[in-house]
Short mmCIF file of C-alpha atoms in Angstrom, two decimals:
data_model
loop_
_atom_site.label_atom_id
_atom_site.label_comp_id
_atom_site.label_asym_id
_atom_site.label_seq_id
_atom_site.Cartn_x
_atom_site.Cartn_y
_atom_site.Cartn_z
CA MET A 1 86.34 107.62 92.66
CA ALA A 2 88.80 110.58 92.20
CA LEU A 3 91.46 109.34 94.60
CA SER A 4 92.15 106.05 93.09
CA PRO A 5 95.94 105.74 92.17
CA ARG A 6 96.91 106.67 88.50
CA ARG A 7 98.06 103.63 86.52
CA GLY A 8 101.50 103.46 84.87
CA MET A 9 103.09 106.31 86.50
CA ALA A 10 105.08 104.58 89.12
CA ASP A 11 108.37 105.30 87.53
CA ASP A 12 108.26 108.94 88.65
CA GLY A 13 109.44 107.80 92.10
CA SER A 14 108.81 110.28 94.79
CA ALA A 15 109.88 113.54 92.95
CA GLY A 16 108.26 116.48 94.47
CA PHE A 17 107.38 114.79 97.70
CA GLU A 18 109.61 116.80 99.90
CA ASP A 19 108.49 120.28 98.63
CA TRP A 20 104.93 119.04 98.99
CA TYR A 21 105.64 117.83 102.49
CA ARG A 22 107.13 121.01 103.77
CA ARG A 23 104.23 123.00 102.43
CA GLU A 24 101.39 120.68 103.16
CA PHE A 25 102.32 118.81 106.53
CA PRO A 26 101.33 121.56 108.88
CA GLY A 27 97.81 121.42 107.39
CA LEU A 28 97.66 117.74 107.60
CA LEU A 29 98.35 117.89 111.21
CA LEU A 30 95.88 120.57 111.77
CA PHE A 31 93.31 118.33 110.07
CA ALA A 32 93.86 115.53 112.38
CA ARG A 33 93.77 117.91 115.24
CA ARG A 34 90.37 119.36 114.09
CA MET A 35 89.09 115.80 113.82
CA GLY A 36 89.61 115.43 117.47
CA ALA A 37 93.28 113.81 117.79
CA GLY A 38 95.61 114.80 120.44
CA TRP A 39 98.66 116.86 119.31
CA GLN A 40 101.15 114.13 119.27
CA GLU A 41 98.58 111.71 117.85
CA SER A 42 97.85 114.19 115.14
CA PHE A 43 101.65 114.30 114.33
CA ASP A 44 101.95 110.54 114.39
CA LEU A 45 98.79 109.93 112.21
CA ALA A 46 99.95 112.45 109.47
CA GLN A 47 103.49 111.35 109.66
CA GLU A 48 102.52 107.74 109.13
CA ALA A 49 100.06 108.48 106.40
CA CYS A 50 102.92 110.28 104.62
CA ALA A 51 105.28 107.43 105.20
CA LYS A 52 102.88 105.04 103.57
CA ALA A 53 102.09 107.25 100.74
CA TYR A 54 105.78 108.15 99.93
CA PRO A 55 106.81 104.96 98.25
CA ARG A 56 103.87 105.38 95.73
CA TRP A 57 103.71 109.14 95.40
CA ALA A 58 103.77 109.29 91.79
CA GLU A 59 100.48 107.12 91.69
CA ILE A 60 98.50 109.34 93.92
CA ASP A 61 96.43 111.74 92.08
CA GLU A 62 95.31 114.11 94.80
CA PRO A 63 97.69 113.83 97.81
CA ARG A 64 95.90 116.43 99.94
CA ALA A 65 92.67 114.60 99.74
CA TYR A 66 94.26 111.13 99.75
CA LEU A 67 96.33 111.80 102.88
CA ARG A 68 93.36 113.36 104.65
CA VAL A 69 91.34 110.30 104.12
CA ALA A 70 94.20 108.00 105.25
CA ILE A 71 94.40 110.27 108.43
CA ARG A 72 90.66 110.24 109.15
CA ASN A 73 90.45 106.59 108.63
CA GLY A 74 93.32 105.93 111.15
CA TYR A 75 91.85 108.37 113.51
CA PHE A 76 88.46 106.74 113.52
CA LEU A 77 89.87 103.26 113.90
CA LEU A 78 91.69 104.45 116.86
CA GLN A 79 88.60 106.08 118.32
CA ARG A 80 86.51 103.15 117.90
CA TRP A 81 88.92 101.54 120.40
CA ALA A 82 89.38 104.50 122.70
CA THR A 83 85.77 105.52 122.54
CA GLU A 84 83.80 107.54 120.05
CA GLU A 85 83.73 110.52 122.30
CA LEU A 86 85.67 113.71 121.85
CA LEU A 87 88.36 114.53 124.29
CA GLY A 88 88.53 117.71 126.08
CA GLU A 89 91.35 120.24 125.84
CA ALA A 90 93.40 118.57 128.66
CA ASP A 91 95.65 116.81 126.27
CA LEU A 92 96.82 120.21 124.99
CA LEU A 93 98.86 120.30 128.04
CA ALA A 94 99.82 116.71 128.30
CA ALA A 95 101.44 116.74 124.96
CA PRO A 96 105.04 115.34 125.43
CA VAL A 97 107.70 117.32 123.87
CA GLU A 98 109.93 114.70 122.32
CA GLY A 99 109.41 112.96 118.98
CA GLY A 100 108.54 115.53 116.21
CA LEU A 101 106.39 118.09 117.50
CA ARG A 102 107.03 120.71 120.02
CA GLN A 103 104.40 122.51 122.09
CA VAL A 104 102.17 124.36 119.67
CA GLU A 105 101.81 128.15 120.68
CA PHE A 106 98.39 129.28 119.43
CA HIS A 107 96.99 132.60 119.89
CA ASP A 108 93.69 132.89 121.87
CA GLN A 109 91.79 133.21 118.88
CA GLU A 110 93.14 129.86 117.46
CA VAL A 111 92.58 128.22 120.71
CA VAL A 112 88.96 129.20 120.96
CA ILE A 113 88.26 128.21 117.30
CA MET A 114 90.04 125.01 117.56
CA ALA A 115 88.26 124.09 120.78
CA ALA A 116 84.83 125.14 119.17
CA ILE A 117 85.42 122.75 116.25
CA ARG A 118 86.56 119.86 118.55
CA ARG A 119 83.39 120.34 120.62
CA LEU A 120 81.08 119.71 117.58
CA PRO A 121 79.65 116.24 117.44
CA PRO A 122 81.99 113.81 115.43
CA GLN A 123 80.27 114.02 112.05
CA GLN A 124 79.99 117.68 112.16
CA ARG A 125 83.47 118.08 113.36
CA GLU A 126 84.70 116.03 110.41
CA VAL A 127 82.85 117.90 107.79
CA MET A 128 84.17 121.17 109.39
CA ALA A 129 87.78 119.94 109.33
CA TRP A 130 87.38 119.12 105.54
CA THR A 131 85.54 122.41 104.93
CA VAL A 132 88.21 124.42 106.57
CA ASP A 133 90.76 122.92 104.35
CA GLY A 134 88.83 123.93 101.28
CA TYR A 135 86.63 121.01 100.40
CA ARG A 136 83.08 121.38 99.17
CA PRO A 137 80.26 119.00 100.28
CA ALA A 138 80.23 117.18 97.09
CA GLU A 139 83.86 116.37 97.24
CA ILE A 140 83.69 115.38 100.84
CA ALA A 141 80.69 113.21 99.99
CA THR A 142 82.66 111.60 97.29
CA MET A 143 85.74 110.92 99.50
CA LEU A 144 83.83 109.49 102.33
CA ASP A 145 81.26 107.74 100.23
CA LYS A 146 78.28 109.35 101.99
CA PRO A 147 75.45 111.22 100.54
CA ALA A 148 76.05 114.79 99.68
CA GLY A 149 72.80 115.64 101.49
CA THR A 150 74.13 114.23 104.77
CA ILE A 151 77.34 116.30 104.46
CA ARG A 152 75.32 119.52 103.70
CA VAL A 153 73.14 118.97 106.70
CA ASN A 154 76.12 118.31 109.11
CA LEU A 155 77.84 121.36 107.64
CA HIS A 156 74.82 123.48 108.14
CA HIS A 157 74.53 122.38 111.73
CA ALA A 158 78.19 122.73 112.34
CA ARG A 159 78.15 126.31 110.88
CA ALA A 160 75.23 127.25 112.88
CA ALA A 161 76.90 126.11 116.20
CA LEU A 162 80.11 127.80 115.28
CA LYS A 163 78.31 131.14 114.56
CA ARG A 164 76.98 130.91 118.02
CA SER A 165 80.00 129.74 120.00
CA LEU A 166 82.42 132.07 118.06
CA ALA A 167 80.05 135.03 118.52
CA GLY A 168 82.58 136.68 120.98
CA LEU A 169 85.29 136.96 118.03
CA GLY A 170 82.91 138.87 115.72
CA GLY A 171 84.56 141.95 114.33
CA ASP A 172 87.82 140.95 116.06
CA HIS A 173 90.56 141.29 113.43
CA ASP A 174 93.60 141.70 115.50
CA ALA A 175 95.87 139.77 112.98
CA MET B 1 89.23 134.80 124.52
CA PRO B 2 86.53 133.01 126.38
CA ASP B 3 83.20 132.47 124.70
CA HIS B 4 80.62 134.71 126.21
CA GLY B 5 77.84 133.24 124.21
CA TRP B 6 75.03 135.26 125.88
CA GLN B 7 74.43 138.86 124.53
CA GLN B 8 76.98 138.51 121.82
CA PRO B 9 75.22 138.66 118.41
CA GLU B 10 75.78 135.60 116.42
CA LEU B 11 78.17 135.81 113.54
CA ASN B 12 76.96 135.95 110.04
CA ASP B 13 78.21 133.72 107.22
CA GLN B 14 80.64 136.16 105.95
CA GLN B 15 82.12 136.82 109.50
CA LEU B 16 82.40 133.12 110.26
CA ASP B 17 84.14 132.41 106.83
CA ALA B 18 86.62 135.36 107.42
CA LEU B 19 87.27 134.18 110.88
CA LEU B 20 87.95 130.70 109.92
CA GLU B 21 90.09 131.72 106.97
CA GLN B 22 92.19 134.14 108.88
CA SER B 23 92.49 131.43 111.69
CA GLN B 24 93.50 128.77 109.35
CA GLN B 25 96.62 130.57 108.18
CA ARG B 26 97.66 131.48 111.73
CA ALA B 27 97.07 128.12 112.84
CA ARG B 28 99.27 126.61 110.08
CA ASP B 29 102.03 129.07 110.98
CA ALA B 30 101.95 128.17 114.54
CA VAL B 31 102.05 124.44 113.91
CA ALA B 32 104.87 124.92 111.31
CA GLU B 33 106.79 126.70 114.05
CA SER B 34 106.56 123.73 116.10
CA LEU B 35 107.71 121.28 113.68
CA ASP B 36 110.94 120.15 112.25
CA LEU B 37 109.90 119.56 108.75
CA GLU B 38 113.32 118.80 107.48
CA ALA B 39 113.71 116.01 110.09
CA GLY B 40 110.11 114.78 109.24
CA ALA B 41 110.86 114.60 105.49
CA ARG B 42 114.28 112.76 106.16
CA GLU B 43 112.43 110.25 108.35
CA ILE B 44 109.96 109.31 105.59
CA ALA B 45 112.65 109.08 102.82
CA GLY B 46 114.89 107.15 105.21
CA ARG B 47 112.06 104.66 106.00
CA ALA B 48 111.35 104.18 102.22
CA ALA B 49 115.11 103.42 101.93
CA GLY B 50 114.88 100.73 104.72
CA GLN B 51 115.97 102.67 107.76
CA ARG B 52 114.23 102.27 110.96
CA LEU B 53 112.47 104.98 112.76
CA PRO B 54 114.90 107.51 114.20
CA ARG B 55 115.64 106.81 117.85
CA TYR B 56 114.13 109.76 119.64
CA ARG B 57 116.31 108.35 122.66
CA GLU B 58 118.35 105.25 123.52
CA GLY B 59 116.91 102.40 125.36
CA LYS B 60 113.29 102.78 124.57
CA PRO B 61 110.88 100.62 126.68
CA THR B 62 109.80 97.38 124.72
CA VAL B 63 106.08 96.93 124.36
CA LEU B 64 104.02 93.89 123.40
CA VAL B 65 100.60 94.95 121.90
CA VAL B 66 97.85 92.45 122.65
CA GLU B 67 94.73 93.18 120.46
CA ASP B 68 92.42 90.91 118.47
CA ASP B 69 90.88 93.42 116.06
CA PRO B 70 92.71 92.71 112.81
CA THR B 71 92.30 96.33 111.43
CA LEU B 72 92.94 98.05 114.67
CA ALA B 73 95.98 95.96 115.97
CA PRO B 74 98.66 96.89 113.22
CA LEU B 75 97.75 100.65 113.47
CA LEU B 76 98.00 100.53 117.35
CA ALA B 77 101.46 98.81 117.01
CA GLU B 78 102.37 101.48 114.53
CA MET B 79 101.36 104.39 116.70
CA ILE B 80 102.98 102.92 119.75
CA GLY B 81 105.98 102.06 117.72
CA ARG B 82 106.65 105.80 116.93
CA ARG B 83 107.58 106.26 120.63
CA PHE B 84 108.39 102.88 121.95
CA GLU B 85 109.99 99.60 120.69
CA VAL B 86 107.16 97.42 119.81
CA VAL B 87 108.50 93.89 120.15
CA GLY B 88 105.33 91.98 119.15
CA LEU B 89 101.80 92.09 118.25
CA ALA B 90 99.52 89.22 119.48
CA TYR B 91 96.04 88.60 118.32
CA ARG B 92 95.27 85.74 120.76
CA GLY B 93 96.01 84.99 124.36
CA ASP B 94 98.09 81.87 123.57
CA GLU B 95 100.25 83.90 121.15
CA ALA B 96 100.65 86.65 123.78
CA LEU B 97 101.73 84.18 126.43
CA ARG B 98 104.24 82.59 123.91
CA MET B 99 105.72 85.81 123.15
CA VAL B 100 105.96 87.07 126.74
CA ARG B 101 107.68 83.74 127.78
CA ALA B 102 110.13 84.01 125.04
CA ASN B 103 110.94 87.55 125.56
CA PRO B 104 109.36 89.30 128.32
CA PRO B 105 108.61 93.02 127.30
CA ASP B 106 108.77 96.02 129.59
CA VAL B 107 105.20 96.79 128.94
CA ILE B 108 102.03 94.96 127.65
CA THR B 109 98.92 96.75 126.38
CA MET B 110 96.12 94.37 127.01
CA ASP B 111 92.85 93.97 125.27
CA LEU B 112 90.17 92.74 127.55
CA GLY B 113 88.24 90.79 125.01
CA LEU B 114 90.42 88.05 123.10
CA PRO B 115 89.18 85.02 121.04
CA ASP B 116 90.60 82.46 123.16
CA THR B 117 90.71 83.97 126.70
CA ASP B 118 89.99 87.29 128.46
CA GLY B 119 92.56 89.97 129.05
CA LEU B 120 92.10 89.70 132.90
CA THR B 121 92.98 85.96 133.12
CA LEU B 122 95.87 86.57 130.75
CA THR B 123 97.00 89.52 132.90
CA ARG B 124 96.88 87.40 136.03
CA ILE B 125 99.19 84.54 134.43
CA ILE B 126 101.61 87.10 132.86
CA THR B 127 101.96 89.21 136.09
CA GLN B 128 102.58 86.07 138.15
CA GLU B 129 104.94 84.44 135.79
CA HIS B 130 106.75 87.77 134.64
CA PRO B 131 106.60 90.49 137.33
CA SER B 132 108.72 92.62 135.37
CA SER B 133 106.39 92.86 132.51
CA ARG B 134 103.83 95.48 133.44
CA VAL B 135 100.37 95.44 131.99
CA VAL B 136 98.45 98.46 130.82
CA MET B 137 94.75 98.05 130.12
CA ALA B 138 91.81 100.22 128.65
CA THR B 139 88.55 99.87 130.20
CA ALA B 140 85.03 101.26 129.87
CA ARG B 141 84.49 104.68 131.02
CA SER B 142 84.26 105.05 134.89
CA SER B 143 83.84 101.33 135.26
CA HIS B 144 84.85 100.79 138.80
CA ARG B 145 84.49 97.15 138.23
CA ASP B 146 86.91 96.84 135.29
CA LEU B 147 89.34 99.06 137.24
CA LEU B 148 89.29 96.91 140.35
CA ALA B 149 89.33 93.60 138.38
CA GLY B 150 92.31 94.93 136.40
CA LEU B 151 94.08 95.88 139.68
CA ALA B 152 93.26 92.53 141.13
CA ALA B 153 94.66 90.74 138.10
CA GLY B 154 98.02 92.67 138.56
CA ALA B 155 97.56 95.44 135.97
CA VAL B 156 99.39 98.67 136.96
CA GLY B 157 98.60 100.96 134.08
CA PHE B 158 94.96 101.76 133.39
CA LEU B 159 93.20 103.91 130.77
CA SER B 160 89.68 104.99 131.24
CA LYS B 161 87.84 105.76 128.04
CA PRO B 162 87.82 108.09 126.49
CA PHE B 163 91.53 108.48 125.99
CA SER B 164 93.85 109.62 123.34
CA MET B 165 96.89 108.04 121.99
CA ASP B 166 98.81 110.68 123.78
CA GLU B 167 97.45 109.60 127.15
CA LEU B 168 98.13 105.83 126.11
CA ASN B 169 101.73 106.79 125.40
CA ALA B 170 102.07 108.80 128.46
CA THR B 171 100.84 105.71 130.53
CA ILE B 172 103.11 103.39 128.95
CA GLU B 173 105.98 105.71 129.62
CA GLU B 174 104.97 106.06 133.23
CA VAL B 175 104.51 102.30 133.69
CA ALA B 176 107.83 101.64 132.02
CA ARG B 177 109.56 103.90 134.55
CA GLY B 178 108.11 101.86 137.27
CA GLY B 179 105.10 104.22 137.92
CA PHE B 180 101.61 103.02 139.11
CA PRO B 181 99.24 105.22 137.35
CA ILE B 182 96.29 102.94 138.05
CA ALA B 183 96.29 104.45 141.56
CA ALA B 184 95.10 107.66 140.08
CA ALA B 185 92.30 106.06 138.36
CA ILE B 186 91.24 104.32 141.52
CA ILE B 187 91.30 107.52 143.51
CA ALA B 188 89.36 109.11 140.67
CA ALA B 189 86.86 106.33 140.69
CA SER B 190 86.34 105.88 144.46
CA LEU B 191 86.76 109.29 145.87
CA PRO B 192 84.98 112.55 145.20
CA THR B 193 88.46 114.49 144.43
CA GLY B 194 88.54 117.60 142.38
CA GLY B 195 92.01 117.54 140.91
CA HIS B 196 93.19 115.74 137.83
CA GLU B 197 96.96 115.08 138.65
CA ARG B 198 98.65 111.89 137.64
CA PRO B 199 100.01 110.31 140.73
CA VAL B 200 102.82 107.90 140.64
CA THR B 201 103.29 105.13 142.97
CA ARG B 202 106.34 102.95 142.66
CA LEU B 203 105.34 99.77 144.58
CA ASN B 204 104.84 96.54 142.70
CA HIS B 205 103.35 94.81 145.75
CA LEU B 206 101.25 97.57 147.10
CA PHE B 207 98.61 95.32 148.52
CA THR B 208 98.58 92.45 150.89
CA PRO B 209 96.83 89.11 149.83
CA LEU B 210 93.83 90.01 151.87
CA GLU B 211 93.53 93.49 150.25
CA LYS B 212 94.03 92.00 146.71
CA ALA B 213 91.00 89.45 147.73
CA VAL B 214 88.71 92.32 148.76
CA LEU B 215 89.75 94.17 145.66
CA ARG B 216 88.79 91.27 143.46
CA TYR B 217 85.43 90.83 145.22
CA LEU B 218 84.65 94.52 144.86
CA ALA B 219 85.49 94.19 141.26
CA GLU B 220 82.97 91.49 141.03
CA ASP B 221 80.33 93.76 142.43
CA LEU B 222 79.89 91.77 145.76
CA THR B 223 78.37 93.80 148.55
CA VAL B 224 80.28 94.27 151.86
CA THR B 225 78.14 91.59 153.54
CA GLU B 226 78.94 89.06 150.77
CA ILE B 227 82.57 89.69 150.82
CA ALA B 228 82.55 89.35 154.53
CA GLY B 229 80.77 85.94 154.13
CA ARG B 230 83.68 84.76 151.65
CA THR B 231 86.56 86.06 153.61
CA LYS B 232 85.36 85.10 157.01
CA LEU B 233 85.51 88.76 158.15
CA THR B 234 82.97 91.11 159.68
CA PRO B 235 81.39 93.64 157.35
CA GLY B 236 83.14 96.28 159.67
CA GLU B 237 86.59 94.62 159.10
CA ILE B 238 85.75 94.71 155.24
CA ILE B 239 85.05 98.46 155.33
CA GLU B 240 88.40 98.90 157.29
CA VAL B 241 90.20 96.98 154.59
CA GLN B 242 88.61 99.22 151.84
CA ALA B 243 89.63 102.19 153.81
CA LEU B 244 93.14 100.76 154.07
CA ILE B 245 93.44 100.43 150.35
CA VAL B 246 92.24 103.83 149.66
CA GLU B 247 94.65 105.23 152.37
CA LYS B 248 97.67 103.20 150.93
CA ILE B 249 97.13 104.83 147.55
CA ASN B 250 96.62 108.16 148.82
CA LEU B 251 99.85 107.89 151.04
CA ARG B 252 101.85 106.57 148.00
CA ASN B 253 100.54 109.63 145.97
CA ALA B 254 101.32 111.91 148.89
CA ILE B 255 104.91 110.70 148.93
CA GLU B 256 105.37 110.61 145.21
CA ASN B 257 103.90 114.13 144.87
CA ARG B 258 105.96 115.92 147.51
#
């Protein structure tokens, strides 16, 4: 598997971590959010995953994927306890201010897209979260140890649902 | 922009990809705006060097996590530990009891199913022995029965599945402050109200022994007639007690929400 730690590289220490963190952390947090986590929960999951990876940073081959796997594993473990179901958008408002993440101010378009992804069934939601971050079905399949065909089917359904639910945003390029 | 699914033509593949890509960048920028990345990086480097988590504020409430799932428990403790002072993690009822007796925490998150006892029994013992330790429990979705049983056992915080870690943390916070968020859940479960506020009630001993007994029987799914039989009251009186319970909770909420 592509994500197993490299051997014999531990001496590099954590060189490069901080730059990587500044660049990639927002994406990690958004990944957790698209998976279905609350805002603060997304921050906490991403931050804990980074803290665990940091001491062995030089051994991790593909940190973007490695940390996303760690985040999704943590998220699903917590979900198994708190239920499999997707939460509504109510927790957008409930996010406490303290502890690392201030209220995120999305434009309407981002609110709608985030909500549409989070409304997908869990497996489609996860495949979409990976896809938005640039991963191909074959790569997702390897990381999650699932058949690539399953990933493709989920992606197909997810995209079909988004094409419908985001129809109102067609041709809207107000950026 | 609301989604007016009807009449709008579906997006094609190119439109969807363009939309997602554009939105991804804007979402990242918005999130980055809301983060202190330097503080986050410092926290991680500091922890690797053996420092504790930064104290977001002094005097964080202490929390004991009771959870028997060996994979979930450490993660739960870690996530709660980002906001509160986790003083212990118990996988069994006897461990939990020993920890509470040695050092009563402000808040206990209680798992209902434990290998050696059930969370309700444990809650009953703990809240009798250590009324200052307040119990938060998660129960099945809209399970009136779990809710009432938890209340009868002395739990004051209640999370109805599904919930997020954010809601768990908010409930711990509220309970630690002396709030009574279970009241909100009771109203939601027993009355057809529309709102979704989070009322706060500040009485530890909100209910009389009779009311607690009725709550316990209700939690056991007894009918009004059966409860009447056990309490030597008439069914009409039981219905009155039920109404009193609901009224008390509503009154508390009205006062707290003024």
